Short mmCIF file of N, CA and C in Angstrom, two decimals:
data_model
loop_
_atom_site.label_atom_id
_atom_site.label_comp_id
_atom_site.label_asym_id
_atom_site.label_seq_id
_atom_site.Cartn_x
_atom_site.Cartn_y
_atom_site.Cartn_z
N THR E 413 -34.43 73.58 -18.39
CA THR E 413 -34.52 72.23 -18.93
C THR E 413 -34.46 72.27 -20.46
N ASP E 414 -35.12 73.27 -21.06
CA ASP E 414 -35.11 73.40 -22.51
C ASP E 414 -33.71 73.68 -23.03
N THR E 415 -32.94 74.45 -22.30
CA THR E 415 -31.58 74.80 -22.72
C THR E 415 -30.71 73.55 -22.75
N VAL E 416 -30.83 72.70 -21.76
CA VAL E 416 -30.03 71.48 -21.70
C VAL E 416 -30.35 70.60 -22.90
N LYS E 417 -31.59 70.48 -23.23
CA LYS E 417 -31.98 69.65 -24.37
C LYS E 417 -31.43 70.23 -25.66
N VAL E 418 -31.48 71.52 -25.82
CA VAL E 418 -30.96 72.16 -27.02
C VAL E 418 -29.46 71.96 -27.11
N ASN E 419 -28.74 72.19 -26.01
CA ASN E 419 -27.29 72.01 -26.02
C ASN E 419 -26.92 70.56 -26.33
N PHE E 420 -27.62 69.62 -25.74
CA PHE E 420 -27.36 68.21 -25.99
C PHE E 420 -27.59 67.89 -27.46
N GLY E 421 -28.66 68.41 -28.04
CA GLY E 421 -28.96 68.19 -29.45
C GLY E 421 -27.91 68.77 -30.36
N VAL E 422 -27.40 69.95 -30.03
CA VAL E 422 -26.35 70.58 -30.83
C VAL E 422 -25.08 69.76 -30.76
N THR E 423 -24.74 69.30 -29.56
CA THR E 423 -23.54 68.48 -29.40
C THR E 423 -23.67 67.19 -30.19
N LEU E 424 -24.83 66.57 -30.12
CA LEU E 424 -25.07 65.34 -30.85
C LEU E 424 -24.96 65.57 -32.35
N LEU E 425 -25.52 66.67 -32.83
CA LEU E 425 -25.42 66.99 -34.25
C LEU E 425 -23.97 67.23 -34.66
N ALA E 426 -23.21 67.87 -33.80
CA ALA E 426 -21.80 68.13 -34.10
C ALA E 426 -21.03 66.82 -34.18
N ASP E 427 -21.32 65.87 -33.29
CA ASP E 427 -20.65 64.57 -33.31
C ASP E 427 -20.98 63.82 -34.58
N VAL E 428 -22.24 63.82 -34.97
CA VAL E 428 -22.65 63.14 -36.20
C VAL E 428 -22.00 63.79 -37.41
N ALA E 429 -21.98 65.11 -37.44
CA ALA E 429 -21.36 65.84 -38.56
C ALA E 429 -19.87 65.53 -38.60
N GLY E 430 -19.22 65.45 -37.44
CA GLY E 430 -17.78 65.15 -37.39
C GLY E 430 -17.51 63.75 -37.89
N ALA E 431 -18.37 62.80 -37.52
CA ALA E 431 -18.19 61.42 -37.97
C ALA E 431 -18.36 61.33 -39.47
N ALA E 432 -19.28 62.10 -40.01
CA ALA E 432 -19.50 62.07 -41.46
C ALA E 432 -18.32 62.66 -42.20
N GLN E 433 -17.56 63.51 -41.55
CA GLN E 433 -16.43 64.17 -42.20
C GLN E 433 -15.11 63.43 -41.96
N THR E 434 -15.16 62.22 -41.43
CA THR E 434 -13.95 61.45 -41.18
C THR E 434 -13.24 61.19 -42.49
N SER E 435 -11.95 61.41 -42.49
CA SER E 435 -11.19 61.26 -43.73
C SER E 435 -11.05 59.78 -44.10
N PRO E 436 -10.89 59.48 -45.38
CA PRO E 436 -10.70 58.09 -45.80
C PRO E 436 -9.47 57.47 -45.14
N LYS E 437 -8.43 58.27 -44.95
CA LYS E 437 -7.20 57.78 -44.32
C LYS E 437 -7.50 57.37 -42.87
N HIS E 438 -8.25 58.25 -42.17
CA HIS E 438 -8.62 57.96 -40.78
C HIS E 438 -9.52 56.72 -40.72
N GLN E 439 -10.46 56.61 -41.65
CA GLN E 439 -11.36 55.45 -41.69
C GLN E 439 -10.58 54.18 -41.96
N ALA E 440 -9.60 54.24 -42.86
CA ALA E 440 -8.77 53.07 -43.16
C ALA E 440 -7.98 52.64 -41.92
N ALA E 441 -7.47 53.63 -41.19
CA ALA E 441 -6.72 53.31 -39.96
C ALA E 441 -7.63 52.66 -38.93
N GLU E 442 -8.86 53.17 -38.80
CA GLU E 442 -9.81 52.57 -37.87
C GLU E 442 -10.16 51.14 -38.29
N ASP E 443 -10.35 50.95 -39.58
CA ASP E 443 -10.65 49.61 -40.10
C ASP E 443 -9.49 48.65 -39.83
N GLN E 444 -8.28 49.15 -40.05
CA GLN E 444 -7.10 48.32 -39.82
C GLN E 444 -6.98 47.97 -38.32
N LEU E 445 -7.24 48.95 -37.48
CA LEU E 445 -7.19 48.72 -36.04
C LEU E 445 -8.24 47.69 -35.64
N ARG E 446 -9.44 47.81 -36.18
CA ARG E 446 -10.51 46.87 -35.88
C ARG E 446 -10.12 45.46 -36.33
N CYS E 447 -9.51 45.36 -37.50
CA CYS E 447 -9.05 44.06 -38.00
C CYS E 447 -8.00 43.45 -37.08
N ARG E 448 -7.07 44.28 -36.63
CA ARG E 448 -6.03 43.79 -35.71
C ARG E 448 -6.65 43.32 -34.40
N GLU E 449 -7.61 44.07 -33.90
CA GLU E 449 -8.28 43.67 -32.65
C GLU E 449 -8.98 42.32 -32.83
N GLU E 450 -9.63 42.15 -33.98
CA GLU E 450 -10.30 40.88 -34.26
C GLU E 450 -9.29 39.74 -34.36
N GLU E 451 -8.14 40.01 -35.00
CA GLU E 451 -7.10 38.99 -35.11
C GLU E 451 -6.58 38.60 -33.73
N VAL E 452 -6.37 39.60 -32.88
CA VAL E 452 -5.89 39.33 -31.53
C VAL E 452 -6.91 38.49 -30.77
N LYS E 453 -8.20 38.85 -30.90
CA LYS E 453 -9.25 38.08 -30.22
C LYS E 453 -9.28 36.65 -30.73
N GLU E 454 -9.16 36.47 -32.06
CA GLU E 454 -9.15 35.14 -32.63
C GLU E 454 -7.96 34.33 -32.13
N LYS E 455 -6.79 34.97 -32.08
CA LYS E 455 -5.60 34.28 -31.59
C LYS E 455 -5.77 33.90 -30.12
N GLN E 456 -6.36 34.80 -29.33
CA GLN E 456 -6.60 34.50 -27.92
C GLN E 456 -7.56 33.31 -27.78
N LEU E 457 -8.62 33.33 -28.57
CA LEU E 457 -9.57 32.21 -28.53
C LEU E 457 -8.90 30.91 -28.94
N GLN E 458 -8.08 30.98 -29.98
CA GLN E 458 -7.35 29.79 -30.44
C GLN E 458 -6.41 29.29 -29.35
N GLN E 459 -5.70 30.20 -28.72
CA GLN E 459 -4.78 29.82 -27.65
C GLN E 459 -5.54 29.21 -26.47
N GLU E 460 -6.67 29.81 -26.12
CA GLU E 460 -7.48 29.26 -25.03
C GLU E 460 -7.97 27.87 -25.38
N HIS E 461 -8.37 27.69 -26.64
CA HIS E 461 -8.83 26.37 -27.09
C HIS E 461 -7.69 25.35 -27.01
N GLU E 462 -6.50 25.75 -27.46
CA GLU E 462 -5.34 24.85 -27.42
C GLU E 462 -4.98 24.50 -25.98
N GLU E 463 -5.03 25.50 -25.08
CA GLU E 463 -4.74 25.25 -23.68
C GLU E 463 -5.77 24.31 -23.06
N GLU E 464 -7.03 24.53 -23.42
CA GLU E 464 -8.09 23.66 -22.91
C GLU E 464 -7.90 22.23 -23.41
N GLU E 465 -7.55 22.10 -24.68
CA GLU E 465 -7.30 20.77 -25.26
C GLU E 465 -6.11 20.11 -24.56
N CYS E 466 -5.08 20.88 -24.29
CA CYS E 466 -3.91 20.36 -23.59
C CYS E 466 -4.29 19.87 -22.19
N ARG E 467 -5.09 20.68 -21.48
CA ARG E 467 -5.53 20.28 -20.13
C ARG E 467 -6.38 19.01 -20.20
N ARG E 468 -7.23 18.92 -21.22
CA ARG E 468 -8.07 17.73 -21.38
C ARG E 468 -7.21 16.49 -21.62
N GLN E 469 -6.20 16.64 -22.50
CA GLN E 469 -5.31 15.51 -22.79
C GLN E 469 -4.50 15.11 -21.56
N GLU E 470 -4.04 16.10 -20.81
CA GLU E 470 -3.30 15.81 -19.59
C GLU E 470 -4.18 15.07 -18.58
N ALA E 471 -5.43 15.49 -18.48
CA ALA E 471 -6.36 14.83 -17.56
C ALA E 471 -6.61 13.38 -18.00
N GLU E 472 -6.78 13.18 -19.30
CA GLU E 472 -6.97 11.83 -19.82
C GLU E 472 -5.75 10.96 -19.55
N GLU E 473 -4.57 11.53 -19.75
CA GLU E 473 -3.33 10.79 -19.50
C GLU E 473 -3.21 10.44 -18.02
N GLN E 474 -3.55 11.37 -17.15
CA GLN E 474 -3.51 11.13 -15.71
C GLN E 474 -4.47 10.01 -15.33
N GLN E 475 -5.67 10.04 -15.89
CA GLN E 475 -6.64 8.98 -15.61
C GLN E 475 -6.14 7.63 -16.12
N ARG E 476 -5.51 7.63 -17.30
CA ARG E 476 -4.98 6.38 -17.84
C ARG E 476 -3.89 5.82 -16.93
N LEU E 477 -3.00 6.70 -16.46
CA LEU E 477 -1.94 6.25 -15.57
C LEU E 477 -2.51 5.72 -14.25
N GLU E 478 -3.52 6.39 -13.72
CA GLU E 478 -4.14 5.93 -12.48
C GLU E 478 -4.80 4.57 -12.67
N ARG E 479 -5.47 4.37 -13.83
CA ARG E 479 -6.07 3.06 -14.12
C ARG E 479 -5.00 1.99 -14.21
N GLU E 480 -3.89 2.32 -14.89
CA GLU E 480 -2.80 1.33 -15.01
C GLU E 480 -2.24 0.98 -13.64
N ARG E 481 -2.04 1.99 -12.78
CA ARG E 481 -1.54 1.71 -11.43
C ARG E 481 -2.52 0.84 -10.65
N ALA E 482 -3.80 1.14 -10.76
CA ALA E 482 -4.81 0.36 -10.05
C ALA E 482 -4.84 -1.08 -10.57
N GLU E 483 -4.74 -1.23 -11.89
CA GLU E 483 -4.73 -2.58 -12.47
C GLU E 483 -3.49 -3.35 -12.03
N GLU E 484 -2.34 -2.68 -11.99
CA GLU E 484 -1.11 -3.32 -11.54
C GLU E 484 -1.21 -3.72 -10.08
N GLN E 485 -1.78 -2.83 -9.27
CA GLN E 485 -1.97 -3.14 -7.85
C GLN E 485 -2.88 -4.36 -7.68
N LEU E 486 -3.95 -4.40 -8.43
CA LEU E 486 -4.88 -5.53 -8.37
C LEU E 486 -4.19 -6.81 -8.82
N ARG E 487 -3.40 -6.71 -9.90
CA ARG E 487 -2.67 -7.89 -10.38
C ARG E 487 -1.70 -8.41 -9.33
N LEU E 488 -0.99 -7.49 -8.66
CA LEU E 488 -0.06 -7.91 -7.61
C LEU E 488 -0.79 -8.55 -6.43
N GLU E 489 -1.94 -7.98 -6.07
CA GLU E 489 -2.72 -8.56 -4.98
C GLU E 489 -3.18 -9.97 -5.33
N HIS E 490 -3.63 -10.18 -6.56
CA HIS E 490 -4.05 -11.51 -7.00
C HIS E 490 -2.86 -12.47 -7.00
N GLN E 491 -1.72 -11.98 -7.47
CA GLN E 491 -0.52 -12.81 -7.50
C GLN E 491 -0.12 -13.22 -6.09
N ARG E 492 -0.12 -12.26 -5.16
CA ARG E 492 0.23 -12.58 -3.76
C ARG E 492 -0.76 -13.58 -3.16
N ALA E 493 -2.04 -13.39 -3.45
CA ALA E 493 -3.06 -14.31 -2.93
C ALA E 493 -2.85 -15.71 -3.50
N ALA E 494 -2.54 -15.78 -4.79
CA ALA E 494 -2.31 -17.09 -5.42
C ALA E 494 -1.06 -17.75 -4.82
N GLU E 495 0.00 -16.97 -4.61
CA GLU E 495 1.22 -17.51 -4.01
C GLU E 495 0.96 -17.98 -2.58
N ALA E 496 0.17 -17.22 -1.84
CA ALA E 496 -0.16 -17.61 -0.47
C ALA E 496 -0.98 -18.90 -0.47
N GLN E 497 -1.88 -19.03 -1.43
CA GLN E 497 -2.69 -20.24 -1.53
C GLN E 497 -1.81 -21.44 -1.86
N VAL E 498 -0.85 -21.26 -2.78
CA VAL E 498 0.06 -22.34 -3.15
C VAL E 498 0.88 -22.76 -1.93
N ARG E 499 1.38 -21.77 -1.18
CA ARG E 499 2.16 -22.09 0.04
C ARG E 499 1.30 -22.84 1.06
N GLU E 500 0.06 -22.41 1.24
CA GLU E 500 -0.84 -23.07 2.20
C GLU E 500 -1.14 -24.49 1.76
N GLU E 501 -1.38 -24.69 0.46
CA GLU E 501 -1.63 -26.04 -0.05
C GLU E 501 -0.40 -26.92 0.14
N GLN E 502 0.79 -26.35 -0.12
CA GLN E 502 2.03 -27.10 0.07
C GLN E 502 2.21 -27.48 1.54
N ARG E 503 1.93 -26.53 2.44
CA ARG E 503 2.04 -26.79 3.88
C ARG E 503 1.07 -27.90 4.29
N LEU E 504 -0.18 -27.84 3.78
CA LEU E 504 -1.15 -28.87 4.12
C LEU E 504 -0.73 -30.23 3.58
N ARG E 505 -0.16 -30.28 2.37
CA ARG E 505 0.33 -31.55 1.82
C ARG E 505 1.46 -32.11 2.68
N GLU E 506 2.40 -31.23 3.08
CA GLU E 506 3.51 -31.68 3.91
C GLU E 506 3.02 -32.18 5.26
N GLU E 507 2.03 -31.51 5.84
CA GLU E 507 1.45 -31.97 7.10
C GLU E 507 0.78 -33.33 6.92
N ALA E 508 0.05 -33.47 5.81
CA ALA E 508 -0.62 -34.74 5.56
C ALA E 508 0.41 -35.86 5.35
N GLU E 509 1.46 -35.57 4.60
CA GLU E 509 2.51 -36.57 4.38
C GLU E 509 3.19 -36.93 5.68
N PHE E 510 3.45 -35.93 6.51
CA PHE E 510 4.09 -36.17 7.81
C PHE E 510 3.17 -37.02 8.68
N ALA E 511 1.88 -36.69 8.67
CA ALA E 511 0.92 -37.45 9.47
C ALA E 511 0.86 -38.89 8.97
N GLU E 512 0.86 -39.10 7.66
CA GLU E 512 0.84 -40.45 7.10
C GLU E 512 2.12 -41.20 7.48
N HIS E 513 3.23 -40.50 7.40
CA HIS E 513 4.51 -41.11 7.75
C HIS E 513 4.52 -41.51 9.23
N GLU E 514 4.02 -40.64 10.10
CA GLU E 514 3.93 -40.93 11.54
C GLU E 514 3.02 -42.12 11.78
N ALA E 515 1.88 -42.14 11.08
CA ALA E 515 0.92 -43.24 11.24
C ALA E 515 1.55 -44.54 10.77
N ALA E 516 2.30 -44.50 9.69
CA ALA E 516 2.93 -45.72 9.14
C ALA E 516 4.00 -46.22 10.11
N GLU E 517 4.72 -45.33 10.76
CA GLU E 517 5.77 -45.76 11.69
C GLU E 517 5.16 -46.40 12.94
N ARG E 518 3.95 -45.97 13.34
CA ARG E 518 3.31 -46.51 14.52
C ARG E 518 2.78 -47.92 14.27
N GLU E 519 2.52 -48.20 13.06
CA GLU E 519 1.94 -49.53 12.77
C GLU E 519 2.95 -50.58 12.74
#
């Protein structure tokens, strides 16, 4: 058990020593890579945000169109009901006129 701990400690010290000896060129490359990764993440987040906004706008447009269709349907139903009422009133007037005309002829 003691040997494993010693070996692990030596390996850890070697890793730390190696990291401390990283060349400036290597460090600059790592920094540049990290910057690129951050840029890619930012672009992905921006794209996801734009896609989400697009989906939201599409949903709003769909709801608006559905409301317009429902309003148009309601308007047509009211129009048909009003036309049916006008026809019924006209029919009742014609029946009343016919009945009056019949009554007048009998007298």
